[in-house]
């Protein structure tokens, strides 16, 4: 054997070293990924709350122009295009010409008059629930 053969044998990583590195990376991902996903979920909830507040402010401007909040049938679409018989409509009240979606790309739930006491309307996001029936009232994000 020559000196070149010894250097070639010592130049690379062994299979055991590669497996140890992969195992360490797997453990780190297993520990960090759940925390990162929890942060992502919390961020979406925060964005939903802020968006609901902004839409509520827009609904207040709509009420000042029209004299009442949009009905449940008119929905948030009344912020984009004038409902029939709405004199004083001064919109569109939202940019982009589309009704805003929640952070999960689903429409906000709007109901006027409200079913809750002391509220003129309900504006909610289902949150992480995939379907309307999946979101219990206490897990929804509302105004």
PDB file of C-alpha atoms in Angstrom:
ATOM      1  CA  UNK A   1       0.000   0.000   0.000  1.00  0.00           C
ATOM      2  CA  UNK A   2       1.137   3.492  -0.777  1.00  0.00           C
ATOM      3  CA  UNK A   3       0.542   6.799   0.967  1.00  0.00           C
ATOM      4  CA  UNK A   4      -2.036   7.722  -1.717  1.00  0.00           C
ATOM      5  CA  UNK A   5      -4.156   4.662  -0.833  1.00  0.00           C
ATOM      6  CA  UNK A   6      -4.202   5.644   2.872  1.00  0.00           C
ATOM      7  CA  UNK A   7      -5.295   9.210   2.063  1.00  0.00           C
ATOM      8  CA  UNK A   8      -8.107   8.006  -0.225  1.00  0.00           C
ATOM      9  CA  UNK A   9      -9.447   5.681   2.457  1.00  0.00           C
ATOM     10  CA  UNK A  10      -9.460   8.502   5.080  1.00  0.00           C
ATOM     11  CA  UNK A  11     -10.925  11.175   2.770  1.00  0.00           C
ATOM     12  CA  UNK A  12     -14.680  10.315   2.970  1.00  0.00           C
ATOM     13  CA  UNK A  13     -17.371   9.751   5.580  1.00  0.00           C
ATOM     14  CA  UNK A  14     -18.285   6.316   6.767  1.00  0.00           C
ATOM     15  CA  UNK A  15     -21.803   4.991   6.534  1.00  0.00           C
ATOM     16  CA  UNK A  16     -22.059   5.094  10.334  1.00  0.00           C
ATOM     17  CA  UNK A  17     -21.148   8.789  10.439  1.00  0.00           C
ATOM     18  CA  UNK A  18     -23.776   9.616   7.813  1.00  0.00           C
ATOM     19  CA  UNK A  19     -26.428   7.628   9.701  1.00  0.00           C
ATOM     20  CA  UNK A  20     -25.600   9.458  12.951  1.00  0.00           C
ATOM     21  CA  UNK A  21     -25.965  12.846  11.216  1.00  0.00           C
ATOM     22  CA  UNK A  22     -29.300  11.795   9.675  1.00  0.00           C
ATOM     23  CA  UNK A  23     -30.546  10.596  13.076  1.00  0.00           C
ATOM     24  CA  UNK A  24     -29.570  13.894  14.729  1.00  0.00           C
ATOM     25  CA  UNK A  25     -31.304  15.889  11.969  1.00  0.00           C
ATOM     26  CA  UNK A  26     -34.423  13.725  12.351  1.00  0.00           C
ATOM     27  CA  UNK A  27     -34.508  14.390  16.103  1.00  0.00           C
ATOM     28  CA  UNK A  28     -34.100  18.132  15.595  1.00  0.00           C
ATOM     29  CA  UNK A  29     -36.872  18.240  13.007  1.00  0.00           C
ATOM     30  CA  UNK A  30     -39.098  16.179  15.294  1.00  0.00           C
ATOM     31  CA  UNK A  31     -38.584  18.664  18.117  1.00  0.00           C
ATOM     32  CA  UNK A  32     -38.717  21.915  16.141  1.00  0.00           C
ATOM     33  CA  UNK A  33     -41.502  21.181  13.625  1.00  0.00           C
ATOM     34  CA  UNK A  34     -44.383  20.925  16.160  1.00  0.00           C
ATOM     35  CA  UNK A  35     -43.377  24.232  17.769  1.00  0.00           C
ATOM     36  CA  UNK A  36     -43.164  25.920  14.366  1.00  0.00           C
ATOM     37  CA  UNK A  37     -46.598  24.580  13.373  1.00  0.00           C
ATOM     38  CA  UNK A  38     -48.104  25.859  16.637  1.00  0.00           C
ATOM     39  CA  UNK A  39     -46.675  29.303  15.877  1.00  0.00           C
ATOM     40  CA  UNK A  40     -48.148  29.203  12.386  1.00  0.00           C
ATOM     41  CA  UNK A  41     -51.592  28.343  13.760  1.00  0.00           C
ATOM     42  CA  UNK A  42     -51.371  31.145  16.309  1.00  0.00           C
ATOM     43  CA  UNK A  43     -50.343  33.610  13.609  1.00  0.00           C
ATOM     44  CA  UNK A  44     -53.344  32.706  11.464  1.00  0.00           C
ATOM     45  CA  UNK A  45     -55.682  33.212  14.431  1.00  0.00           C
ATOM     46  CA  UNK A  46     -54.112  36.609  15.050  1.00  0.00           C
ATOM     47  CA  UNK A  47     -54.479  37.600  11.390  1.00  0.00           C
ATOM     48  CA  UNK A  48     -58.133  36.485  11.461  1.00  0.00           C
ATOM     49  CA  UNK A  49     -58.840  38.641  14.530  1.00  0.00           C
ATOM     50  CA  UNK A  50     -57.179  41.674  12.936  1.00  0.00           C
ATOM     51  CA  UNK A  51     -59.018  41.145   9.658  1.00  0.00           C
ATOM     52  CA  UNK A  52     -62.338  40.894  11.473  1.00  0.00           C
ATOM     53  CA  UNK A  53     -61.600  44.210  13.186  1.00  0.00           C
ATOM     54  CA  UNK A  54     -60.771  45.861   9.846  1.00  0.00           C
ATOM     55  CA  UNK A  55     -63.919  44.479   8.195  1.00  0.00           C
ATOM     56  CA  UNK A  56     -65.937  45.679  11.200  1.00  0.00           C
ATOM     57  CA  UNK A  57     -64.567  49.189  10.657  1.00  0.00           C
ATOM     58  CA  UNK A  58     -65.546  48.982   6.974  1.00  0.00           C
ATOM     59  CA  UNK A  59     -69.028  47.787   7.961  1.00  0.00           C
ATOM     60  CA  UNK A  60     -69.350  50.846  10.218  1.00  0.00           C
ATOM     61  CA  UNK A  61     -68.517  53.115   7.261  1.00  0.00           C
ATOM     62  CA  UNK A  62     -71.087  51.243   5.160  1.00  0.00           C
ATOM     63  CA  UNK A  63     -73.691  51.805   7.902  1.00  0.00           C
ATOM     64  CA  UNK A  64     -72.902  55.531   7.963  1.00  0.00           C
ATOM     65  CA  UNK A  65     -73.475  55.744   4.194  1.00  0.00           C
ATOM     66  CA  UNK A  66     -76.542  53.489   3.914  1.00  0.00           C
ATOM     67  CA  UNK A  67     -78.106  53.821   7.354  1.00  0.00           C
ATOM     68  CA  UNK A  68     -77.940  50.121   8.287  1.00  0.00           C
ATOM     69  CA  UNK A  69     -75.607  47.155   8.114  1.00  0.00           C
ATOM     70  CA  UNK A  70     -75.994  44.770   5.170  1.00  0.00           C
ATOM     71  CA  UNK A  71     -78.570  42.057   5.741  1.00  0.00           C
ATOM     72  CA  UNK A  72     -77.548  38.412   5.984  1.00  0.00           C
ATOM     73  CA  UNK A  73     -78.820  37.908   2.423  1.00  0.00           C
ATOM     74  CA  UNK A  74     -76.757  40.828   1.116  1.00  0.00           C
ATOM     75  CA  UNK A  75     -73.734  39.607   3.073  1.00  0.00           C
ATOM     76  CA  UNK A  76     -70.271  41.048   2.749  1.00  0.00           C
ATOM     77  CA  UNK A  77     -70.824  41.226  -1.013  1.00  0.00           C
ATOM     78  CA  UNK A  78     -72.599  44.532  -0.252  1.00  0.00           C
ATOM     79  CA  UNK A  79     -69.156  45.988   0.483  1.00  0.00           C
ATOM     80  CA  UNK A  80     -68.054  45.216  -3.085  1.00  0.00           C
ATOM     81  CA  UNK A  81     -71.133  45.908  -5.199  1.00  0.00           C
ATOM     82  CA  UNK A  82     -74.212  47.959  -4.355  1.00  0.00           C
ATOM     83  CA  UNK A  83     -77.223  45.966  -3.186  1.00  0.00           C
ATOM     84  CA  UNK A  84     -80.507  46.707  -4.907  1.00  0.00           C
ATOM     85  CA  UNK A  85     -82.261  49.723  -3.459  1.00  0.00           C
ATOM     86  CA  UNK A  86     -79.210  50.929  -1.521  1.00  0.00           C
ATOM     87  CA  UNK A  87     -79.206  54.683  -1.933  1.00  0.00           C
ATOM     88  CA  UNK A  88     -76.109  56.373  -0.596  1.00  0.00           C
ATOM     89  CA  UNK A  89     -73.811  53.450  -1.395  1.00  0.00           C
ATOM     90  CA  UNK A  90     -70.354  54.966  -1.772  1.00  0.00           C
ATOM     91  CA  UNK A  91     -68.233  51.884  -2.437  1.00  0.00           C
ATOM     92  CA  UNK A  92     -66.600  49.640  -3.153  1.00  0.00           C
ATOM     93  CA  UNK A  93     -65.590  49.589   0.484  1.00  0.00           C
ATOM     94  CA  UNK A  94     -62.849  46.965   0.105  1.00  0.00           C
ATOM     95  CA  UNK A  95     -59.880  46.935  -2.231  1.00  0.00           C
ATOM     96  CA  UNK A  96     -59.484  44.390  -4.970  1.00  0.00           C
ATOM     97  CA  UNK A  97     -63.171  44.103  -5.793  1.00  0.00           C
ATOM     98  CA  UNK A  98     -63.558  40.817  -3.922  1.00  0.00           C
ATOM     99  CA  UNK A  99     -65.081  39.851  -0.603  1.00  0.00           C
ATOM    100  CA  UNK A 100     -62.228  39.197   1.840  1.00  0.00           C
ATOM    101  CA  UNK A 101     -61.385  35.595   2.797  1.00  0.00           C
ATOM    102  CA  UNK A 102     -60.113  34.401   6.165  1.00  0.00           C
ATOM    103  CA  UNK A 103     -56.489  33.181   6.540  1.00  0.00           C
ATOM    104  CA  UNK A 104     -57.648  29.646   5.660  1.00  0.00           C
ATOM    105  CA  UNK A 105     -59.054  30.942   2.312  1.00  0.00           C
ATOM    106  CA  UNK A 106     -62.676  30.475   3.320  1.00  0.00           C
ATOM    107  CA  UNK A 107     -65.368  33.160   3.415  1.00  0.00           C
ATOM    108  CA  UNK A 108     -66.119  34.907   6.683  1.00  0.00           C
ATOM    109  CA  UNK A 109     -69.470  34.092   8.222  1.00  0.00           C
ATOM    110  CA  UNK A 110     -71.693  37.168   8.347  1.00  0.00           C
ATOM    111  CA  UNK A 111     -75.139  37.437   9.906  1.00  0.00           C
ATOM    112  CA  UNK A 112     -77.225  40.543  10.470  1.00  0.00           C
ATOM    113  CA  UNK A 113     -79.032  40.981  12.763  1.00  0.00           C
ATOM    114  CA  UNK A 114     -76.872  39.190  15.284  1.00  0.00           C
ATOM    115  CA  UNK A 115     -77.982  36.194  17.296  1.00  0.00           C
ATOM    116  CA  UNK A 116     -75.871  37.452  20.225  1.00  0.00           C
ATOM    117  CA  UNK A 117     -77.187  40.103  22.579  1.00  0.00           C
ATOM    118  CA  UNK A 118     -75.638  43.536  22.349  1.00  0.00           C
ATOM    119  CA  UNK A 119     -74.389  43.043  18.782  1.00  0.00           C
ATOM    120  CA  UNK A 120     -75.754  44.425  15.526  1.00  0.00           C
ATOM    121  CA  UNK A 121     -74.181  41.667  13.427  1.00  0.00           C
ATOM    122  CA  UNK A 122     -71.998  38.573  13.695  1.00  0.00           C
ATOM    123  CA  UNK A 123     -68.744  38.383  11.756  1.00  0.00           C
ATOM    124  CA  UNK A 124     -66.796  35.171  12.320  1.00  0.00           C
ATOM    125  CA  UNK A 125     -64.123  32.899  10.941  1.00  0.00           C
ATOM    126  CA  UNK A 126     -64.410  29.163  11.476  1.00  0.00           C
ATOM    127  CA  UNK A 127     -60.716  29.064  12.327  1.00  0.00           C
ATOM    128  CA  UNK A 128     -58.948  25.836  11.554  1.00  0.00           C
ATOM    129  CA  UNK A 129     -62.156  23.822  11.066  1.00  0.00           C
ATOM    130  CA  UNK A 130     -62.490  22.584   7.503  1.00  0.00           C
ATOM    131  CA  UNK A 131     -66.279  22.627   7.226  1.00  0.00           C
ATOM    132  CA  UNK A 132     -69.019  24.782   8.747  1.00  0.00           C
ATOM    133  CA  UNK A 133     -70.314  21.879  10.820  1.00  0.00           C
ATOM    134  CA  UNK A 134     -66.846  21.157  12.202  1.00  0.00           C
ATOM    135  CA  UNK A 135     -66.477  24.466  14.025  1.00  0.00           C
ATOM    136  CA  UNK A 136     -68.139  24.572  17.423  1.00  0.00           C
ATOM    137  CA  UNK A 137     -69.234  28.056  18.377  1.00  0.00           C
ATOM    138  CA  UNK A 138     -66.592  28.328  21.105  1.00  0.00           C
ATOM    139  CA  UNK A 139     -63.750  27.621  18.613  1.00  0.00           C
ATOM    140  CA  UNK A 140     -64.837  30.239  16.085  1.00  0.00           C
ATOM    141  CA  UNK A 141     -63.099  33.608  15.909  1.00  0.00           C
ATOM    142  CA  UNK A 142     -65.769  36.337  16.068  1.00  0.00           C
ATOM    143  CA  UNK A 143     -66.115  40.091  16.444  1.00  0.00           C
TER     144      UNK A 143
END
